[in-house]
Each structure stands twice: as structure tokens, then as C-alpha cells.
PDB file of C-alpha atoms in Angstrom:
ATOM      1  CA  MET A  29     114.118  36.628 151.110  1.00  0.00           C
ATOM      2  CA  PRO A  30     113.171  34.040 153.607  1.00  0.00           C
ATOM      3  CA  ASP A  31     110.064  32.353 154.022  1.00  0.00           C
ATOM      4  CA  GLN A  32     107.154  34.701 153.077  1.00  0.00           C
ATOM      5  CA  ILE A  33     103.688  35.990 154.313  1.00  0.00           C
ATOM      6  CA  HIS A  34     101.760  37.238 151.487  1.00  0.00           C
ATOM      7  CA  ILE A  35      98.380  39.844 151.826  1.00  0.00           C
ATOM      8  CA  ALA A  36      97.113  40.051 148.181  1.00  0.00           C
ATOM      9  CA  ASP A  37      94.584  42.373 146.653  1.00  0.00           C
ATOM     10  CA  LEU A  38      93.724  44.330 149.367  1.00  0.00           C
ATOM     11  CA  LEU A  39      91.471  46.937 148.127  1.00  0.00           C
ATOM     12  CA  LEU A  40      90.968  50.127 150.138  1.00  0.00           C
ATOM     13  CA  ARG A  41      89.577  53.621 149.560  1.00  0.00           C
ATOM     14  CA  THR A  42      91.654  56.730 150.343  1.00  0.00           C
ATOM     15  CA  ILE A  43      92.521  60.295 149.328  1.00  0.00           C
ATOM     16  CA  ILE A  44      95.617  60.175 147.210  1.00  0.00           C
ATOM     17  CA  GLY A  45      97.319  62.293 144.598  1.00  0.00           C
ATOM     18  CA  ILE A  46      98.488  65.675 143.827  1.00  0.00           C
ATOM     19  CA  ASN A  47      95.573  67.137 141.777  1.00  0.00           C
ATOM     20  CA  GLU A  48      92.945  69.131 142.996  1.00  0.00           C
ATOM     21  CA  GLU A  49      90.113  66.667 141.577  1.00  0.00           C
ATOM     22  CA  GLU A  50      92.075  63.663 143.436  1.00  0.00           C
ATOM     23  CA  ARG A  51      92.117  65.723 146.783  1.00  0.00           C
ATOM     24  CA  GLU A  52      88.428  66.019 146.765  1.00  0.00           C
ATOM     25  CA  LYS A  53      86.731  62.118 147.145  1.00  0.00           C
ATOM     26  CA  LYS A  54      88.582  58.897 147.966  1.00  0.00           C
ATOM     27  CA  GLN A  55      89.865  56.584 145.179  1.00  0.00           C
ATOM     28  CA  ASP A  56      90.412  52.932 145.060  1.00  0.00           C
ATOM     29  CA  VAL A  57      93.956  51.595 145.773  1.00  0.00           C
ATOM     30  CA  LEU A  58      95.197  48.094 145.335  1.00  0.00           C
ATOM     31  CA  ILE A  59      97.777  46.876 148.135  1.00  0.00           C
ATOM     32  CA  ASN A  60      99.858  43.817 147.889  1.00  0.00           C
ATOM     33  CA  ILE A  61     102.216  43.064 150.473  1.00  0.00           C
ATOM     34  CA  THR A  62     104.996  40.429 150.577  1.00  0.00           C
ATOM     35  CA  MET A  63     106.712  39.972 154.148  1.00  0.00           C
ATOM     36  CA  GLY A  64     110.035  38.223 154.292  1.00  0.00           C
ATOM     37  CA  VAL A  65     109.759  36.149 157.841  1.00  0.00           C
ATOM     38  CA  ASP A  66     111.341  32.877 159.210  1.00  0.00           C
ATOM     39  CA  LEU A  67     108.143  30.876 159.894  1.00  0.00           C
ATOM     40  CA  LYS A  68     109.988  27.859 161.189  1.00  0.00           C
ATOM     41  CA  ALA A  69     108.966  28.657 164.662  1.00  0.00           C
ATOM     42  CA  ALA A  70     105.216  28.596 164.055  1.00  0.00           C
ATOM     43  CA  GLY A  71     105.334  25.753 162.044  1.00  0.00           C
ATOM     44  CA  HIS A  72     106.970  23.627 164.646  1.00  0.00           C
ATOM     45  CA  SER A  73     104.766  24.799 167.443  1.00  0.00           C
ATOM     46  CA  ASP A  74     101.204  25.423 165.832  1.00  0.00           C
ATOM     47  CA  GLN A  75     100.932  28.461 168.150  1.00  0.00           C
ATOM     48  CA  ILE A  76     100.026  31.855 167.200  1.00  0.00           C
ATOM     49  CA  ALA A  77     102.335  33.211 169.950  1.00  0.00           C
ATOM     50  CA  ASP A  78     105.223  32.012 167.391  1.00  0.00           C
ATOM     51  CA  ALA A  79     103.562  33.507 164.177  1.00  0.00           C
ATOM     52  CA  VAL A  80     103.567  37.295 162.810  1.00  0.00           C
ATOM     53  CA  ASN A  81     100.055  38.032 163.115  1.00  0.00           C
ATOM     54  CA  TYR A  82      99.026  39.354 159.708  1.00  0.00           C
ATOM     55  CA  ARG A  83      95.365  40.051 160.654  1.00  0.00           C
ATOM     56  CA  THR A  84      96.677  42.557 163.432  1.00  0.00           C
ATOM     57  CA  ILE A  85      99.069  44.196 160.697  1.00  0.00           C
ATOM     58  CA  THR A  86      96.413  44.670 158.076  1.00  0.00           C
ATOM     59  CA  LYS A  87      94.174  46.305 160.442  1.00  0.00           C
ATOM     60  CA  GLU A  88      96.865  48.705 161.009  1.00  0.00           C
ATOM     61  CA  ILE A  89      97.434  49.229 157.336  1.00  0.00           C
ATOM     62  CA  ILE A  90      93.622  49.610 156.930  1.00  0.00           C
ATOM     63  CA  ASP A  91      93.623  52.450 159.500  1.00  0.00           C
ATOM     64  CA  LEU A  92      96.481  54.053 157.831  1.00  0.00           C
ATOM     65  CA  VAL A  93      95.432  54.072 154.014  1.00  0.00           C
ATOM     66  CA  GLU A  94      91.714  54.943 154.920  1.00  0.00           C
ATOM     67  CA  ASN A  95      92.343  57.722 157.147  1.00  0.00           C
ATOM     68  CA  SER A  96      95.449  59.102 155.287  1.00  0.00           C
ATOM     69  CA  GLN A  97      95.738  61.784 152.747  1.00  0.00           C
ATOM     70  CA  PHE A  98      99.005  61.212 150.937  1.00  0.00           C
ATOM     71  CA  GLN A  99      99.931  63.078 147.776  1.00  0.00           C
ATOM     72  CA  LEU A 100     102.375  60.173 146.566  1.00  0.00           C
ATOM     73  CA  VAL A 101     101.684  56.742 146.261  1.00  0.00           C
ATOM     74  CA  GLU A 102     105.517  56.248 147.098  1.00  0.00           C
ATOM     75  CA  ALA A 103     105.215  57.682 150.510  1.00  0.00           C
ATOM     76  CA  MET A 104     101.910  55.467 151.287  1.00  0.00           C
ATOM     77  CA  ALA A 105     104.146  52.231 150.347  1.00  0.00           C
ATOM     78  CA  HIS A 106     107.023  53.617 152.472  1.00  0.00           C
ATOM     79  CA  GLU A 107     104.539  53.893 155.409  1.00  0.00           C
ATOM     80  CA  VAL A 108     102.769  50.456 154.620  1.00  0.00           C
ATOM     81  CA  ALA A 109     106.145  48.968 154.693  1.00  0.00           C
ATOM     82  CA  ARG A 110     107.257  50.507 158.005  1.00  0.00           C
ATOM     83  CA  ILE A 111     103.814  49.097 159.522  1.00  0.00           C
ATOM     84  CA  CYS A 112     105.072  45.680 158.118  1.00  0.00           C
ATOM     85  CA  LEU A 113     108.395  45.965 159.729  1.00  0.00           C
ATOM     86  CA  LYS A 114     107.396  46.946 163.165  1.00  0.00           C
ATOM     87  CA  ASP A 115     106.874  43.293 164.294  1.00  0.00           C
ATOM     88  CA  GLU A 116     110.746  42.253 164.990  1.00  0.00           C
ATOM     89  CA  ARG A 117     110.251  39.058 163.201  1.00  0.00           C
ATOM     90  CA  VAL A 118     109.714  40.499 159.817  1.00  0.00           C
ATOM     91  CA  ALA A 119     113.012  41.140 158.146  1.00  0.00           C
ATOM     92  CA  CYS A 120     111.720  42.796 154.862  1.00  0.00           C
ATOM     93  CA  ALA A 121     108.816  43.734 153.276  1.00  0.00           C
ATOM     94  CA  GLU A 122     107.585  44.106 149.382  1.00  0.00           C
ATOM     95  CA  VAL A 123     104.748  46.711 149.142  1.00  0.00           C
ATOM     96  CA  ARG A 124     103.023  47.116 145.703  1.00  0.00           C
ATOM     97  CA  ILE A 125     100.390  49.910 145.406  1.00  0.00           C
ATOM     98  CA  GLU A 126      98.313  50.593 142.579  1.00  0.00           C
ATOM     99  CA  LYS A 127      95.781  53.111 141.528  1.00  0.00           C
ATOM    100  CA  PRO A 128      93.370  51.448 139.204  1.00  0.00           C
ATOM    101  CA  GLY A 129      92.080  53.715 136.423  1.00  0.00           C
ATOM    102  CA  ALA A 130      94.521  56.503 137.143  1.00  0.00           C
ATOM    103  CA  LEU A 131      95.923  56.651 133.664  1.00  0.00           C
ATOM    104  CA  ARG A 132      93.297  56.842 130.715  1.00  0.00           C
ATOM    105  CA  PHE A 133      94.476  54.044 128.725  1.00  0.00           C
ATOM    106  CA  ALA A 134      96.063  51.774 131.504  1.00  0.00           C
ATOM    107  CA  ARG A 135      94.220  49.518 133.750  1.00  0.00           C
ATOM    108  CA  SER A 136      96.255  50.731 136.469  1.00  0.00           C
ATOM    109  CA  VAL A 137      99.659  52.294 137.705  1.00  0.00           C
ATOM    110  CA  GLY A 138     101.583  51.883 140.948  1.00  0.00           C
ATOM    111  CA  VAL A 139     104.951  51.425 142.743  1.00  0.00           C
ATOM    112  CA  SER A 140     106.591  48.707 144.295  1.00  0.00           C
ATOM    113  CA  VAL A 141     109.065  49.490 147.076  1.00  0.00           C
ATOM    114  CA  VAL A 142     111.302  46.986 149.170  1.00  0.00           C
ATOM    115  CA  ARG A 143     112.311  47.945 152.735  1.00  0.00           C
ATOM    116  CA  ARG A 144     114.069  46.068 155.203  1.00  0.00           C
ATOM    117  CA  ARG A 145     114.526  46.907 158.863  1.00  0.00           C
ATOM    118  CA  GLU A 146     117.576  49.126 158.528  1.00  0.00           C
ATOM    119  CA  ASP A 147     115.662  51.339 156.395  1.00  0.00           C
ATOM    120  CA  TYR A 148     113.798  52.655 159.324  1.00  0.00           C
ATOM    121  CA  GLN A 149     114.466  53.441 163.083  1.00  0.00           C
ATOM    122  CA  LEU A 150     112.333  51.184 164.495  1.00  0.00           C
TER     123      LEU A 150
END
């Protein structure tokens, strides 16, 4: 992975899961993202035009997650990665999504996916 941008511990609420009780009220999901990006241009110029705007990406992720009703965390992670890769400067994205308290004796359960631009038709 080249240079990286990290979005850490984005805590959102959404409808997620396959069980009837999971479909009735929102649950917490914890999202961590690492995007592979060449940061040299932004580092040299100190201009936002040369940078990947992680604020814009985060806002789009928040909108997706909080207004979605995915059944599977895997599907949510796939779509979050798609949002990250819409910026042509992002070469790859690793997305980890956890559902705290989903398993009785575990603090959290989750998935981690790695996607590259070629995984999508953008």
C-alpha cells in the first residue's frame, strides 16, 4: 500500500442484520478505513486541490450507513470501500466494520475487506 489516509473509529448507528429484532432499531457500527493514496502532490503544494478530501468521503459514508438497511456487514463494507475509491487518487481501501455487542461473550464482531479500483466499475 502506498501512502495512507486513516479514518479511525467512526461510530455510526444503522439498521444492520438478518434477525427480526436487528431490523427494528438502529445499532452501533464502528468503522475504520485505510486508503492507499499517493500524498506527494499535496505534501509538496500544501493545497487542498492536490489532496484527497477525507471530509467529503466521510460525509458520504455517514449518509450511506445511517440511511441504509444492509443485512450483512460484508455488503456495507463493500459499499463503503466503493465510496472511498470514487476519488481517482485512491488506489485501494481497507475497510473494517464492527458490530459491538453482536456476540454475547465478545466485545465486537466484524469484517475487514480490501478493495482496489479494478474491483469496481467506477
